[in-house]
């Protein structure tokens, strides 16, 4: 297959390397608003660099991978759909519900394929947790605790473009919560703190946030996130049932130190970033996308899944702003 990739930043460069070495990919065409960056990635991967999105879409590609700036996602999804090309896109589709819904309508009108990049669905630990929950080995699930902690804040210029901590970061936790448990969120109660670096206050964002989510079967879930976790990159999910409890993301590289005298010591090499921690998952999601394009697999994460996660993030933002619980029925779906 001939694949087009639009956007050669950090995640785009990683995806280009995966695609260039995939046995199902015969050739790769890349483009970026920064032509020099696209040329560098092309040199490293053996791809062909072109100057514009038009050239990518007109290069006889069988599918496109969209890893551009977030603000361009919706437009590129629509252009791929209208060109009849299957598309893989990093989350989000758009930073608001209106933009997300407009792009989804175009995809559905064209009858094309759109797979969203929620890579945690392809992580071995989360997959095992899903099997345990769905198989009943934990008994009745009553509590879920999810956390995402970045080792350092992103550049200040990124914050106003990110959509905020709930939409940019915790949206992964909202998606994986639905995927692992098979349940829907009915109510959220969220808050945030901007007590860290001043750039968060300047951007109207928070550096740390917490949400209490009630699921439709009564299970209670907490989701917390911070941009300021100097110990390392920490992504975990704990699931507690009446018969057993398990943890995802708990290994010898988890940046967590026990305060107990006989507890495990600090990790020798803690996780430092998402590409390192989730590299196998990123590779697996692209492998699955190529199988979807070949007609060998069903789409594991279509655009409507991104919509569900975004609605939860929107509810959390509303809850933080108004300082009250928010029912999901308050957030328009269509």
PDB file of N, CA and C in Angstrom, residues 102-163:
ATOM      1  N   UNK A 102     -19.473  18.247  12.781  1.00  0.00           N
ATOM      2  CA  UNK A 102     -19.451  18.610  11.368  1.00  0.00           C
ATOM      3  C   UNK A 102     -18.536  17.675  10.582  1.00  0.00           C
ATOM      4  N   UNK A 103     -17.368  17.377  11.134  1.00  0.00           N
ATOM      5  CA  UNK A 103     -16.448  16.469  10.455  1.00  0.00           C
ATOM      6  C   UNK A 103     -17.021  15.056  10.383  1.00  0.00           C
ATOM      7  N   UNK A 104     -17.652  14.607  11.454  1.00  0.00           N
ATOM      8  CA  UNK A 104     -18.239  13.264  11.457  1.00  0.00           C
ATOM      9  C   UNK A 104     -19.359  13.140  10.428  1.00  0.00           C
ATOM     10  N   UNK A 105     -20.127  14.190  10.272  1.00  0.00           N
ATOM     11  CA  UNK A 105     -21.191  14.145   9.264  1.00  0.00           C
ATOM     12  C   UNK A 105     -20.610  13.977   7.860  1.00  0.00           C
ATOM     13  N   UNK A 106     -19.498  14.626   7.594  1.00  0.00           N
ATOM     14  CA  UNK A 106     -18.853  14.491   6.282  1.00  0.00           C
ATOM     15  C   UNK A 106     -18.331  13.066   6.076  1.00  0.00           C
ATOM     16  N   UNK A 107     -17.753  12.494   7.113  1.00  0.00           N
ATOM     17  CA  UNK A 107     -17.249  11.117   7.030  1.00  0.00           C
ATOM     18  C   UNK A 107     -18.397  10.149   6.773  1.00  0.00           C
ATOM     19  N   UNK A 108     -19.501  10.337   7.508  1.00  0.00           N
ATOM     20  CA  UNK A 108     -20.643   9.445   7.346  1.00  0.00           C
ATOM     21  C   UNK A 108     -21.314   9.633   5.994  1.00  0.00           C
ATOM     22  N   UNK A 109     -21.353  10.866   5.514  1.00  0.00           N
ATOM     23  CA  UNK A 109     -21.931  11.142   4.195  1.00  0.00           C
ATOM     24  C   UNK A 109     -21.108  10.470   3.087  1.00  0.00           C
ATOM     25  N   UNK A 110     -19.790  10.479   3.262  1.00  0.00           N
ATOM     26  CA  UNK A 110     -18.913   9.879   2.252  1.00  0.00           C
ATOM     27  C   UNK A 110     -18.841   8.361   2.388  1.00  0.00           C
ATOM     28  N   UNK A 111     -19.243   7.837   3.546  1.00  0.00           N
ATOM     29  CA  UNK A 111     -19.137   6.398   3.775  1.00  0.00           C
ATOM     30  C   UNK A 111     -17.703   5.928   3.897  1.00  0.00           C
ATOM     31  N   UNK A 112     -16.816   6.818   4.372  1.00  0.00           N
ATOM     32  CA  UNK A 112     -15.388   6.485   4.455  1.00  0.00           C
ATOM     33  C   UNK A 112     -15.010   6.018   5.860  1.00  0.00           C
ATOM     34  N   UNK A 113     -13.777   5.595   5.991  1.00  0.00           N
ATOM     35  CA  UNK A 113     -13.262   5.077   7.254  1.00  0.00           C
ATOM     36  C   UNK A 113     -12.488   6.174   7.974  1.00  0.00           C
ATOM     37  N   UNK A 114     -12.767   6.332   9.274  1.00  0.00           N
ATOM     38  CA  UNK A 114     -11.996   7.217  10.124  1.00  0.00           C
ATOM     39  C   UNK A 114     -11.674   6.476  11.409  1.00  0.00           C
ATOM     40  N   UNK A 115     -10.398   6.277  11.665  1.00  0.00           N
ATOM     41  CA  UNK A 115      -9.954   5.654  12.918  1.00  0.00           C
ATOM     42  C   UNK A 115      -9.231   6.712  13.739  1.00  0.00           C
ATOM     43  N   UNK A 116      -9.603   6.829  15.017  1.00  0.00           N
ATOM     44  CA  UNK A 116      -9.002   7.812  15.910  1.00  0.00           C
ATOM     45  C   UNK A 116      -7.882   7.199  16.737  1.00  0.00           C
ATOM     46  N   UNK A 117      -6.893   8.024  17.037  1.00  0.00           N
ATOM     47  CA  UNK A 117      -5.709   7.552  17.737  1.00  0.00           C
ATOM     48  C   UNK A 117      -5.801   7.560  19.246  1.00  0.00           C
ATOM     49  N   UNK A 118      -6.640   6.726  19.806  1.00  0.00           N
ATOM     50  CA  UNK A 118      -6.654   6.508  21.254  1.00  0.00           C
ATOM     51  C   UNK A 118      -5.816   5.253  21.520  1.00  0.00           C
ATOM     52  N   UNK A 119      -4.515   5.462  21.648  1.00  0.00           N
ATOM     53  CA  UNK A 119      -3.565   4.346  21.641  1.00  0.00           C
ATOM     54  C   UNK A 119      -3.680   3.428  22.846  1.00  0.00           C
ATOM     55  N   UNK A 120      -4.257   3.926  23.961  1.00  0.00           N
ATOM     56  CA  UNK A 120      -4.322   3.071  25.146  1.00  0.00           C
ATOM     57  C   UNK A 120      -5.173   1.830  24.908  1.00  0.00           C
ATOM     58  N   UNK A 121      -6.083   1.892  23.949  1.00  0.00           N
ATOM     59  CA  UNK A 121      -6.896   0.714  23.625  1.00  0.00           C
ATOM     60  C   UNK A 121      -6.033  -0.434  23.093  1.00  0.00           C
ATOM     61  N   UNK A 122      -4.794  -0.127  22.686  1.00  0.00           N
ATOM     62  CA  UNK A 122      -3.909  -1.134  22.109  1.00  0.00           C
ATOM     63  C   UNK A 122      -2.771  -1.505  23.052  1.00  0.00           C
ATOM     64  N   UNK A 123      -2.834  -1.010  24.276  1.00  0.00           N
ATOM     65  CA  UNK A 123      -1.835  -1.335  25.286  1.00  0.00           C
ATOM     66  C   UNK A 123      -2.188  -2.663  25.942  1.00  0.00           C
ATOM     67  N   UNK A 124      -1.190  -3.504  26.165  1.00  0.00           N
ATOM     68  CA  UNK A 124      -1.431  -4.852  26.702  1.00  0.00           C
ATOM     69  C   UNK A 124      -2.087  -4.807  28.082  1.00  0.00           C
ATOM     70  N   UNK A 125      -1.666  -3.864  28.929  1.00  0.00           N
ATOM     71  CA  UNK A 125      -2.233  -3.789  30.270  1.00  0.00           C
ATOM     72  C   UNK A 125      -3.700  -3.418  30.271  1.00  0.00           C
ATOM     73  N   UNK A 126      -4.067  -2.411  29.483  1.00  0.00           N
ATOM     74  CA  UNK A 126      -5.474  -2.016  29.414  1.00  0.00           C
ATOM     75  C   UNK A 126      -6.321  -3.124  28.786  1.00  0.00           C
ATOM     76  N   UNK A 127      -5.766  -3.823  27.804  1.00  0.00           N
ATOM     77  CA  UNK A 127      -6.504  -4.927  27.188  1.00  0.00           C
ATOM     78  C   UNK A 127      -6.761  -6.037  28.203  1.00  0.00           C
ATOM     79  N   UNK A 128      -5.764  -6.325  29.041  1.00  0.00           N
ATOM     80  CA  UNK A 128      -5.938  -7.352  30.073  1.00  0.00           C
ATOM     81  C   UNK A 128      -6.976  -6.906  31.111  1.00  0.00           C
ATOM     82  N   UNK A 129      -6.980  -5.615  31.440  1.00  0.00           N
ATOM     83  CA  UNK A 129      -7.967  -5.108  32.390  1.00  0.00           C
ATOM     84  C   UNK A 129      -9.372  -5.224  31.819  1.00  0.00           C
ATOM     85  N   UNK A 130      -9.526  -4.915  30.557  1.00  0.00           N
ATOM     86  CA  UNK A 130     -10.837  -5.042  29.908  1.00  0.00           C
ATOM     87  C   UNK A 130     -11.321  -6.486  29.982  1.00  0.00           C
ATOM     88  N   UNK A 131     -10.422  -7.427  29.701  1.00  0.00           N
ATOM     89  CA  UNK A 131     -10.785  -8.846  29.751  1.00  0.00           C
ATOM     90  C   UNK A 131     -11.205  -9.253  31.164  1.00  0.00           C
ATOM     91  N   UNK A 132     -10.473  -8.758  32.157  1.00  0.00           N
ATOM     92  CA  UNK A 132     -10.797  -9.102  33.543  1.00  0.00           C
ATOM     93  C   UNK A 132     -12.154  -8.541  33.958  1.00  0.00           C
ATOM     94  N   UNK A 133     -12.412  -7.288  33.598  1.00  0.00           N
ATOM     95  CA  UNK A 133     -13.686  -6.670  33.965  1.00  0.00           C
ATOM     96  C   UNK A 133     -14.840  -7.338  33.242  1.00  0.00           C
ATOM     97  N   UNK A 134     -14.679  -7.482  31.928  1.00  0.00           N
ATOM     98  CA  UNK A 134     -15.773  -8.060  31.132  1.00  0.00           C
ATOM     99  C   UNK A 134     -15.996  -9.528  31.469  1.00  0.00           C
ATOM    100  N   UNK A 135     -14.929 -10.223  31.898  1.00  0.00           N
ATOM    101  CA  UNK A 135     -15.048 -11.636  32.222  1.00  0.00           C
ATOM    102  C   UNK A 135     -15.552 -11.900  33.632  1.00  0.00           C
ATOM    103  N   UNK A 136     -15.665 -10.860  34.438  1.00  0.00           N
ATOM    104  CA  UNK A 136     -16.218 -11.025  35.777  1.00  0.00           C
ATOM    105  C   UNK A 136     -15.246 -11.469  36.834  1.00  0.00           C
ATOM    106  N   UNK A 137     -13.937 -11.499  36.527  1.00  0.00           N
ATOM    107  CA  UNK A 137     -12.987 -12.017  37.521  1.00  0.00           C
ATOM    108  C   UNK A 137     -12.815 -11.073  38.712  1.00  0.00           C
ATOM    109  N   UNK A 138     -13.181  -9.804  38.558  1.00  0.00           N
ATOM    110  CA  UNK A 138     -13.098  -8.877  39.688  1.00  0.00           C
ATOM    111  C   UNK A 138     -14.373  -8.863  40.511  1.00  0.00           C
ATOM    112  N   UNK A 139     -15.400  -9.547  40.045  1.00  0.00           N
ATOM    113  CA  UNK A 139     -16.705  -9.421  40.674  1.00  0.00           C
ATOM    114  C   UNK A 139     -17.338  -8.102  40.287  1.00  0.00           C
ATOM    115  N   UNK A 140     -18.301  -7.661  41.055  1.00  0.00           N
ATOM    116  CA  UNK A 140     -18.927  -6.367  40.744  1.00  0.00           C
ATOM    117  C   UNK A 140     -17.911  -5.251  40.892  1.00  0.00           C
ATOM    118  N   UNK A 141     -17.696  -4.523  39.820  1.00  0.00           N
ATOM    119  CA  UNK A 141     -16.761  -3.403  39.848  1.00  0.00           C
ATOM    120  C   UNK A 141     -17.403  -2.237  40.602  1.00  0.00           C
ATOM    121  N   UNK A 142     -16.689  -1.702  41.594  1.00  0.00           N
ATOM    122  CA  UNK A 142     -17.271  -0.581  42.346  1.00  0.00           C
ATOM    123  C   UNK A 142     -16.440   0.703  42.269  1.00  0.00           C
ATOM    124  N   UNK A 143     -15.124   0.568  42.007  1.00  0.00           N
ATOM    125  CA  UNK A 143     -14.264   1.747  42.007  1.00  0.00           C
ATOM    126  C   UNK A 143     -13.210   1.648  40.918  1.00  0.00           C
ATOM    127  N   UNK A 144     -13.011   2.765  40.209  1.00  0.00           N
ATOM    128  CA  UNK A 144     -11.924   2.876  39.235  1.00  0.00           C
ATOM    129  C   UNK A 144     -11.156   4.154  39.535  1.00  0.00           C
ATOM    130  N   UNK A 145      -9.829   4.048  39.554  1.00  0.00           N
ATOM    131  CA  UNK A 145      -8.983   5.211  39.758  1.00  0.00           C
ATOM    132  C   UNK A 145      -8.020   5.325  38.589  1.00  0.00           C
ATOM    133  N   UNK A 146      -8.093   6.436  37.853  1.00  0.00           N
ATOM    134  CA  UNK A 146      -7.231   6.640  36.691  1.00  0.00           C
ATOM    135  C   UNK A 146      -6.386   7.888  36.899  1.00  0.00           C
ATOM    136  N   UNK A 147      -5.144   7.843  36.441  1.00  0.00           N
ATOM    137  CA  UNK A 147      -4.279   9.011  36.575  1.00  0.00           C
ATOM    138  C   UNK A 147      -3.386   9.154  35.358  1.00  0.00           C
ATOM    139  N   UNK A 148      -3.156  10.382  34.957  1.00  0.00           N
ATOM    140  CA  UNK A 148      -2.199  10.710  33.910  1.00  0.00           C
ATOM    141  C   UNK A 148      -1.358  11.879  34.399  1.00  0.00           C
ATOM    142  N   UNK A 149      -0.051  11.647  34.528  1.00  0.00           N
ATOM    143  CA  UNK A 149       0.839  12.679  35.072  1.00  0.00           C
ATOM    144  C   UNK A 149       2.030  12.861  34.141  1.00  0.00           C
ATOM    145  N   UNK A 150       2.154  14.059  33.587  1.00  0.00           N
ATOM    146  CA  UNK A 150       3.284  14.376  32.714  1.00  0.00           C
ATOM    147  C   UNK A 150       4.479  14.821  33.550  1.00  0.00           C
ATOM    148  N   UNK A 151       5.691  14.495  33.111  1.00  0.00           N
ATOM    149  CA  UNK A 151       6.866  14.856  33.909  1.00  0.00           C
ATOM    150  C   UNK A 151       7.201  16.338  33.896  1.00  0.00           C
ATOM    151  N   UNK A 152       6.732  17.050  32.861  1.00  0.00           N
ATOM    152  CA  UNK A 152       7.019  18.482  32.762  1.00  0.00           C
ATOM    153  C   UNK A 152       5.966  19.141  31.888  1.00  0.00           C
ATOM    154  N   UNK A 153       5.690  20.421  32.117  1.00  0.00           N
ATOM    155  CA  UNK A 153       4.674  21.108  31.316  1.00  0.00           C
ATOM    156  C   UNK A 153       5.088  21.227  29.850  1.00  0.00           C
ATOM    157  N   UNK A 154       4.115  21.348  28.948  1.00  0.00           N
ATOM    158  CA  UNK A 154       4.419  21.594  27.546  1.00  0.00           C
ATOM    159  C   UNK A 154       4.855  23.048  27.360  1.00  0.00           C
ATOM    160  N   UNK A 155       5.321  23.427  26.162  1.00  0.00           N
ATOM    161  CA  UNK A 155       5.671  24.832  25.923  1.00  0.00           C
ATOM    162  C   UNK A 155       4.470  25.743  26.143  1.00  0.00           C
ATOM    163  N   UNK A 156       4.726  26.957  26.615  1.00  0.00           N
ATOM    164  CA  UNK A 156       3.652  27.902  26.909  1.00  0.00           C
ATOM    165  C   UNK A 156       2.796  28.172  25.678  1.00  0.00           C
ATOM    166  N   UNK A 157       3.407  28.207  24.503  1.00  0.00           N
ATOM    167  CA  UNK A 157       2.668  28.505  23.269  1.00  0.00           C
ATOM    168  C   UNK A 157       1.662  27.416  22.927  1.00  0.00           C
ATOM    169  N   UNK A 158       1.875  26.213  23.462  1.00  0.00           N
ATOM    170  CA  UNK A 158       0.970  25.095  23.163  1.00  0.00           C
ATOM    171  C   UNK A 158      -0.345  25.202  23.926  1.00  0.00           C
ATOM    172  N   UNK A 159      -0.301  25.764  25.114  1.00  0.00           N
ATOM    173  CA  UNK A 159      -1.463  25.719  26.004  1.00  0.00           C
ATOM    174  C   UNK A 159      -2.724  26.333  25.405  1.00  0.00           C
ATOM    175  N   UNK A 160      -2.674  27.536  24.811  1.00  0.00           N
ATOM    176  CA  UNK A 160      -3.915  28.099  24.260  1.00  0.00           C
ATOM    177  C   UNK A 160      -4.484  27.297  23.100  1.00  0.00           C
ATOM    178  N   UNK A 161      -3.661  26.434  22.494  1.00  0.00           N
ATOM    179  CA  UNK A 161      -4.087  25.639  21.345  1.00  0.00           C
ATOM    180  C   UNK A 161      -4.532  24.238  21.735  1.00  0.00           C
ATOM    181  N   UNK A 162      -4.321  23.867  23.003  1.00  0.00           N
ATOM    182  CA  UNK A 162      -4.509  22.478  23.420  1.00  0.00           C
ATOM    183  C   UNK A 162      -5.954  22.113  23.721  1.00  0.00           C
ATOM    184  N   UNK A 163      -6.771  23.113  24.048  1.00  0.00           N
ATOM    185  CA  UNK A 163      -8.133  22.832  24.489  1.00  0.00           C
ATOM    186  C   UNK A 163      -8.261  22.674  25.985  1.00  0.00           C
TER     187      UNK A 163
END
